[in-house]
Amino acid sequence: MRRYFVVALVTLTLLIALAACSPAEACPVSEPVWDKPPEDPAVQNPPEYGYYFVNEDRSMWATAWWTGEALLLSQHRDGLKVGWFRPEGADLEITGQRLDEEAPPLESQVPCCYPTRFQSSGLYFPTEGCWEVTATAADSELSFTVWVER
């Protein structure tokens, strides 16, 4: 009986702590890395260090240019431009879902026919909140979570 009481007490404490957090604080935002992306002939200048989300085998990268001291992504009316590095010439598919509430899915625009590793995209978050973005290209996948505000 005492064991159930302890479990109930711990659960209640966690629920109270979560309720005290702002929604943004409860979002498991992915921490980008400070790194230099791969060289690519489609990119005019030599690669420079910046913030990126990178998958484990480093086959996919997504720019996280909005980060710095804060990990807050501010959605612009015209969407958000994100550059990607993916397996050379592979089709890039980007999906996204809101994690903290019901919402329409993320919309993405991926222009055709980038033959090298670099690929640009437009991301359109229909609401603010906690979003998981997942991109696939060939056999590679990259997922990250961001907090979006208007």
PDB file of C-alpha atoms in Angstrom:
ATOM      1  CA  MET A   1       0.000   0.000   0.000  1.00  0.00           C
ATOM      2  CA  ARG A   2       2.788   2.386   0.883  1.00  0.00           C
ATOM      3  CA  ARG A   3       4.416   1.775  -2.529  1.00  0.00           C
ATOM      4  CA  TYR A   4       1.224   2.903  -4.331  1.00  0.00           C
ATOM      5  CA  PHE A   5       1.081   5.993  -2.148  1.00  0.00           C
ATOM      6  CA  VAL A   6       4.663   6.930  -3.073  1.00  0.00           C
ATOM      7  CA  VAL A   7       3.974   6.379  -6.792  1.00  0.00           C
ATOM      8  CA  ALA A   8       0.798   8.495  -6.554  1.00  0.00           C
ATOM      9  CA  LEU A   9       2.664  11.239  -4.696  1.00  0.00           C
ATOM     10  CA  VAL A  10       5.479  11.338  -7.259  1.00  0.00           C
ATOM     11  CA  THR A  11       2.957  11.409 -10.129  1.00  0.00           C
ATOM     12  CA  LEU A  12       1.013  14.234  -8.502  1.00  0.00           C
ATOM     13  CA  THR A  13       4.226  16.203  -7.915  1.00  0.00           C
ATOM     14  CA  LEU A  14       5.222  15.841 -11.582  1.00  0.00           C
ATOM     15  CA  LEU A  15       1.773  16.934 -12.751  1.00  0.00           C
ATOM     16  CA  ILE A  16       1.902  20.018 -10.541  1.00  0.00           C
ATOM     17  CA  ALA A  17       5.411  20.844 -11.813  1.00  0.00           C
ATOM     18  CA  LEU A  18       4.296  20.499 -15.431  1.00  0.00           C
ATOM     19  CA  ALA A  19       1.243  22.673 -14.806  1.00  0.00           C
ATOM     20  CA  ALA A  20       3.494  25.373 -13.354  1.00  0.00           C
ATOM     21  CA  CYS A  21       5.665  25.389 -16.495  1.00  0.00           C
ATOM     22  CA  SER A  22       4.820  27.559 -19.445  1.00  0.00           C
ATOM     23  CA  PRO A  23       3.911  25.606 -22.577  1.00  0.00           C
ATOM     24  CA  ALA A  24       7.226  26.577 -24.160  1.00  0.00           C
ATOM     25  CA  GLU A  25       9.148  25.222 -21.161  1.00  0.00           C
ATOM     26  CA  ALA A  26       7.311  21.893 -21.440  1.00  0.00           C
ATOM     27  CA  CYS A  27       8.291  21.478 -25.125  1.00  0.00           C
ATOM     28  CA  PRO A  28      11.286  19.127 -25.597  1.00  0.00           C
ATOM     29  CA  VAL A  29      13.090  21.536 -27.965  1.00  0.00           C
ATOM     30  CA  SER A  30      16.008  19.956 -29.829  1.00  0.00           C
ATOM     31  CA  GLU A  31      19.381  21.510 -29.166  1.00  0.00           C
ATOM     32  CA  PRO A  32      21.166  22.368 -32.434  1.00  0.00           C
ATOM     33  CA  VAL A  33      24.908  21.847 -32.799  1.00  0.00           C
ATOM     34  CA  TRP A  34      27.486  24.467 -33.738  1.00  0.00           C
ATOM     35  CA  ASP A  35      29.257  22.878 -36.691  1.00  0.00           C
ATOM     36  CA  LYS A  36      30.464  23.347 -40.238  1.00  0.00           C
ATOM     37  CA  PRO A  37      28.273  21.731 -42.929  1.00  0.00           C
ATOM     38  CA  PRO A  38      29.681  19.633 -45.762  1.00  0.00           C
ATOM     39  CA  GLU A  39      31.078  21.372 -48.822  1.00  0.00           C
ATOM     40  CA  ASP A  40      28.720  21.506 -51.755  1.00  0.00           C
ATOM     41  CA  PRO A  41      29.233  22.952 -55.259  1.00  0.00           C
ATOM     42  CA  ALA A  42      25.690  24.402 -55.185  1.00  0.00           C
ATOM     43  CA  VAL A  43      26.621  26.700 -52.285  1.00  0.00           C
ATOM     44  CA  GLN A  44      28.572  29.712 -53.579  1.00  0.00           C
ATOM     45  CA  ASN A  45      30.710  30.406 -50.522  1.00  0.00           C
ATOM     46  CA  PRO A  46      32.844  27.929 -48.581  1.00  0.00           C
ATOM     47  CA  PRO A  47      30.946  26.373 -45.658  1.00  0.00           C
ATOM     48  CA  GLU A  48      30.990  28.312 -42.412  1.00  0.00           C
ATOM     49  CA  TYR A  49      30.194  27.304 -38.865  1.00  0.00           C
ATOM     50  CA  GLY A  50      26.614  27.795 -37.780  1.00  0.00           C
ATOM     51  CA  TYR A  51      23.742  26.163 -35.898  1.00  0.00           C
ATOM     52  CA  TYR A  52      22.384  22.944 -37.430  1.00  0.00           C
ATOM     53  CA  PHE A  53      20.228  19.991 -36.587  1.00  0.00           C
ATOM     54  CA  VAL A  54      22.214  16.927 -37.678  1.00  0.00           C
ATOM     55  CA  ASN A  55      21.275  13.248 -37.700  1.00  0.00           C
ATOM     56  CA  GLU A  56      23.478  10.592 -36.129  1.00  0.00           C
ATOM     57  CA  ASP A  57      25.287   9.454 -39.301  1.00  0.00           C
ATOM     58  CA  ARG A  58      25.640  13.088 -40.471  1.00  0.00           C
ATOM     59  CA  SER A  59      23.901  12.333 -43.770  1.00  0.00           C
ATOM     60  CA  MET A  60      21.266  15.029 -43.137  1.00  0.00           C
ATOM     61  CA  TRP A  61      21.625  18.580 -41.860  1.00  0.00           C
ATOM     62  CA  ALA A  62      19.041  21.361 -41.413  1.00  0.00           C
ATOM     63  CA  THR A  63      19.963  24.982 -40.793  1.00  0.00           C
ATOM     64  CA  ALA A  64      18.863  26.354 -37.440  1.00  0.00           C
ATOM     65  CA  TRP A  65      19.854  29.940 -38.217  1.00  0.00           C
ATOM     66  CA  TRP A  66      17.249  31.369 -35.822  1.00  0.00           C
ATOM     67  CA  THR A  67      19.005  29.975 -32.759  1.00  0.00           C
ATOM     68  CA  GLY A  68      21.564  31.664 -30.618  1.00  0.00           C
ATOM     69  CA  GLU A  69      20.891  32.535 -27.029  1.00  0.00           C
ATOM     70  CA  ALA A  70      17.224  31.520 -27.404  1.00  0.00           C
ATOM     71  CA  LEU A  71      15.851  28.440 -29.116  1.00  0.00           C
ATOM     72  CA  LEU A  72      12.650  30.243 -30.056  1.00  0.00           C
ATOM     73  CA  LEU A  73      11.550  30.083 -33.668  1.00  0.00           C
ATOM     74  CA  SER A  74       9.493  33.081 -34.742  1.00  0.00           C
ATOM     75  CA  GLN A  75       7.190  32.182 -37.625  1.00  0.00           C
ATOM     76  CA  HIS A  76       6.946  34.813 -40.323  1.00  0.00           C
ATOM     77  CA  ARG A  77       3.788  35.308 -42.349  1.00  0.00           C
ATOM     78  CA  ASP A  78       5.594  34.043 -45.454  1.00  0.00           C
ATOM     79  CA  GLY A  79       6.912  30.905 -43.752  1.00  0.00           C
ATOM     80  CA  LEU A  80      10.444  29.974 -42.811  1.00  0.00           C
ATOM     81  CA  LYS A  81      13.296  29.273 -45.213  1.00  0.00           C
ATOM     82  CA  VAL A  82      15.428  26.289 -44.175  1.00  0.00           C
ATOM     83  CA  GLY A  83      18.480  24.960 -45.989  1.00  0.00           C
ATOM     84  CA  TRP A  84      19.223  21.232 -45.918  1.00  0.00           C
ATOM     85  CA  PHE A  85      22.091  18.918 -46.756  1.00  0.00           C
ATOM     86  CA  ARG A  86      20.887  15.427 -47.626  1.00  0.00           C
ATOM     87  CA  PRO A  87      22.176  12.457 -49.663  1.00  0.00           C
ATOM     88  CA  GLU A  88      23.190  13.852 -53.034  1.00  0.00           C
ATOM     89  CA  GLY A  89      20.259  14.292 -55.420  1.00  0.00           C
ATOM     90  CA  ALA A  90      17.783  12.379 -53.198  1.00  0.00           C
ATOM     91  CA  ASP A  91      14.210  13.655 -53.001  1.00  0.00           C
ATOM     92  CA  LEU A  92      13.612  15.496 -49.732  1.00  0.00           C
ATOM     93  CA  GLU A  93      10.276  14.997 -47.984  1.00  0.00           C
ATOM     94  CA  ILE A  94       9.425  17.105 -44.946  1.00  0.00           C
ATOM     95  CA  THR A  95       6.508  16.521 -42.591  1.00  0.00           C
ATOM     96  CA  GLY A  96       5.616  17.959 -39.225  1.00  0.00           C
ATOM     97  CA  GLN A  97       3.110  17.633 -36.448  1.00  0.00           C
ATOM     98  CA  ARG A  98       2.223  19.680 -33.415  1.00  0.00           C
ATOM     99  CA  LEU A  99       2.998  17.778 -30.215  1.00  0.00           C
ATOM    100  CA  ASP A 100       1.210  19.817 -27.556  1.00  0.00           C
ATOM    101  CA  GLU A 101      -2.230  20.269 -29.172  1.00  0.00           C
ATOM    102  CA  GLU A 102      -4.256  19.289 -32.207  1.00  0.00           C
ATOM    103  CA  ALA A 103      -3.370  21.337 -35.304  1.00  0.00           C
ATOM    104  CA  PRO A 104      -3.261  20.976 -39.071  1.00  0.00           C
ATOM    105  CA  PRO A 105       0.035  19.449 -40.248  1.00  0.00           C
ATOM    106  CA  LEU A 106       3.105  21.445 -41.178  1.00  0.00           C
ATOM    107  CA  GLU A 107       3.186  22.472 -44.820  1.00  0.00           C
ATOM    108  CA  SER A 108       6.480  22.306 -46.674  1.00  0.00           C
ATOM    109  CA  GLN A 109       7.615  23.505 -50.061  1.00  0.00           C
ATOM    110  CA  VAL A 110      10.590  21.668 -51.531  1.00  0.00           C
ATOM    111  CA  PRO A 111      11.639  22.932 -54.976  1.00  0.00           C
ATOM    112  CA  CYS A 112      12.550  20.380 -57.607  1.00  0.00           C
ATOM    113  CA  CYS A 113      15.803  19.208 -58.964  1.00  0.00           C
ATOM    114  CA  TYR A 114      18.676  20.126 -56.667  1.00  0.00           C
ATOM    115  CA  PRO A 115      21.346  17.662 -57.940  1.00  0.00           C
ATOM    116  CA  THR A 116      23.902  18.059 -55.116  1.00  0.00           C
ATOM    117  CA  ARG A 117      23.606  17.645 -51.321  1.00  0.00           C
ATOM    118  CA  PHE A 118      22.165  21.122 -50.730  1.00  0.00           C
ATOM    119  CA  GLN A 119      18.382  21.658 -50.885  1.00  0.00           C
ATOM    120  CA  SER A 120      16.331  24.689 -49.909  1.00  0.00           C
ATOM    121  CA  SER A 121      12.813  24.514 -48.488  1.00  0.00           C
ATOM    122  CA  GLY A 122       9.987  26.597 -47.124  1.00  0.00           C
ATOM    123  CA  LEU A 123       8.247  25.518 -43.912  1.00  0.00           C
ATOM    124  CA  TYR A 124       4.824  26.818 -42.918  1.00  0.00           C
ATOM    125  CA  PHE A 125       3.657  26.197 -39.344  1.00  0.00           C
ATOM    126  CA  PRO A 126      -0.137  26.737 -39.234  1.00  0.00           C
ATOM    127  CA  THR A 127      -0.134  27.525 -35.485  1.00  0.00           C
ATOM    128  CA  GLU A 128       2.305  28.397 -32.776  1.00  0.00           C
ATOM    129  CA  GLY A 129       3.305  25.698 -30.306  1.00  0.00           C
ATOM    130  CA  CYS A 130       5.552  22.663 -29.985  1.00  0.00           C
ATOM    131  CA  TRP A 131       6.332  21.099 -33.385  1.00  0.00           C
ATOM    132  CA  GLU A 132       8.237  18.003 -34.444  1.00  0.00           C
ATOM    133  CA  VAL A 133       9.721  18.264 -37.944  1.00  0.00           C
ATOM    134  CA  THR A 134      10.808  15.090 -39.751  1.00  0.00           C
ATOM    135  CA  ALA A 135      12.677  14.991 -43.047  1.00  0.00           C
ATOM    136  CA  THR A 136      13.578  11.953 -45.109  1.00  0.00           C
ATOM    137  CA  ALA A 137      15.810  11.579 -48.158  1.00  0.00           C
ATOM    138  CA  ALA A 138      16.771   8.183 -49.588  1.00  0.00           C
ATOM    139  CA  ASP A 139      17.440   6.003 -46.491  1.00  0.00           C
ATOM    140  CA  SER A 140      18.253   8.966 -44.228  1.00  0.00           C
ATOM    141  CA  GLU A 141      16.046  10.693 -41.670  1.00  0.00           C
ATOM    142  CA  LEU A 142      16.357  13.757 -39.464  1.00  0.00           C
ATOM    143  CA  SER A 143      13.848  14.809 -36.786  1.00  0.00           C
ATOM    144  CA  PHE A 144      13.924  17.813 -34.487  1.00  0.00           C
ATOM    145  CA  THR A 145      11.509  19.650 -32.215  1.00  0.00           C
ATOM    146  CA  VAL A 146      11.020  23.417 -32.134  1.00  0.00           C
ATOM    147  CA  TRP A 147       8.837  25.897 -30.259  1.00  0.00           C
ATOM    148  CA  VAL A 148       7.094  28.237 -32.714  1.00  0.00           C
ATOM    149  CA  GLU A 149       5.699  31.656 -31.811  1.00  0.00           C
ATOM    150  CA  ARG A 150       3.962  34.202 -34.006  1.00  0.00           C
TER     151      ARG A 150
END
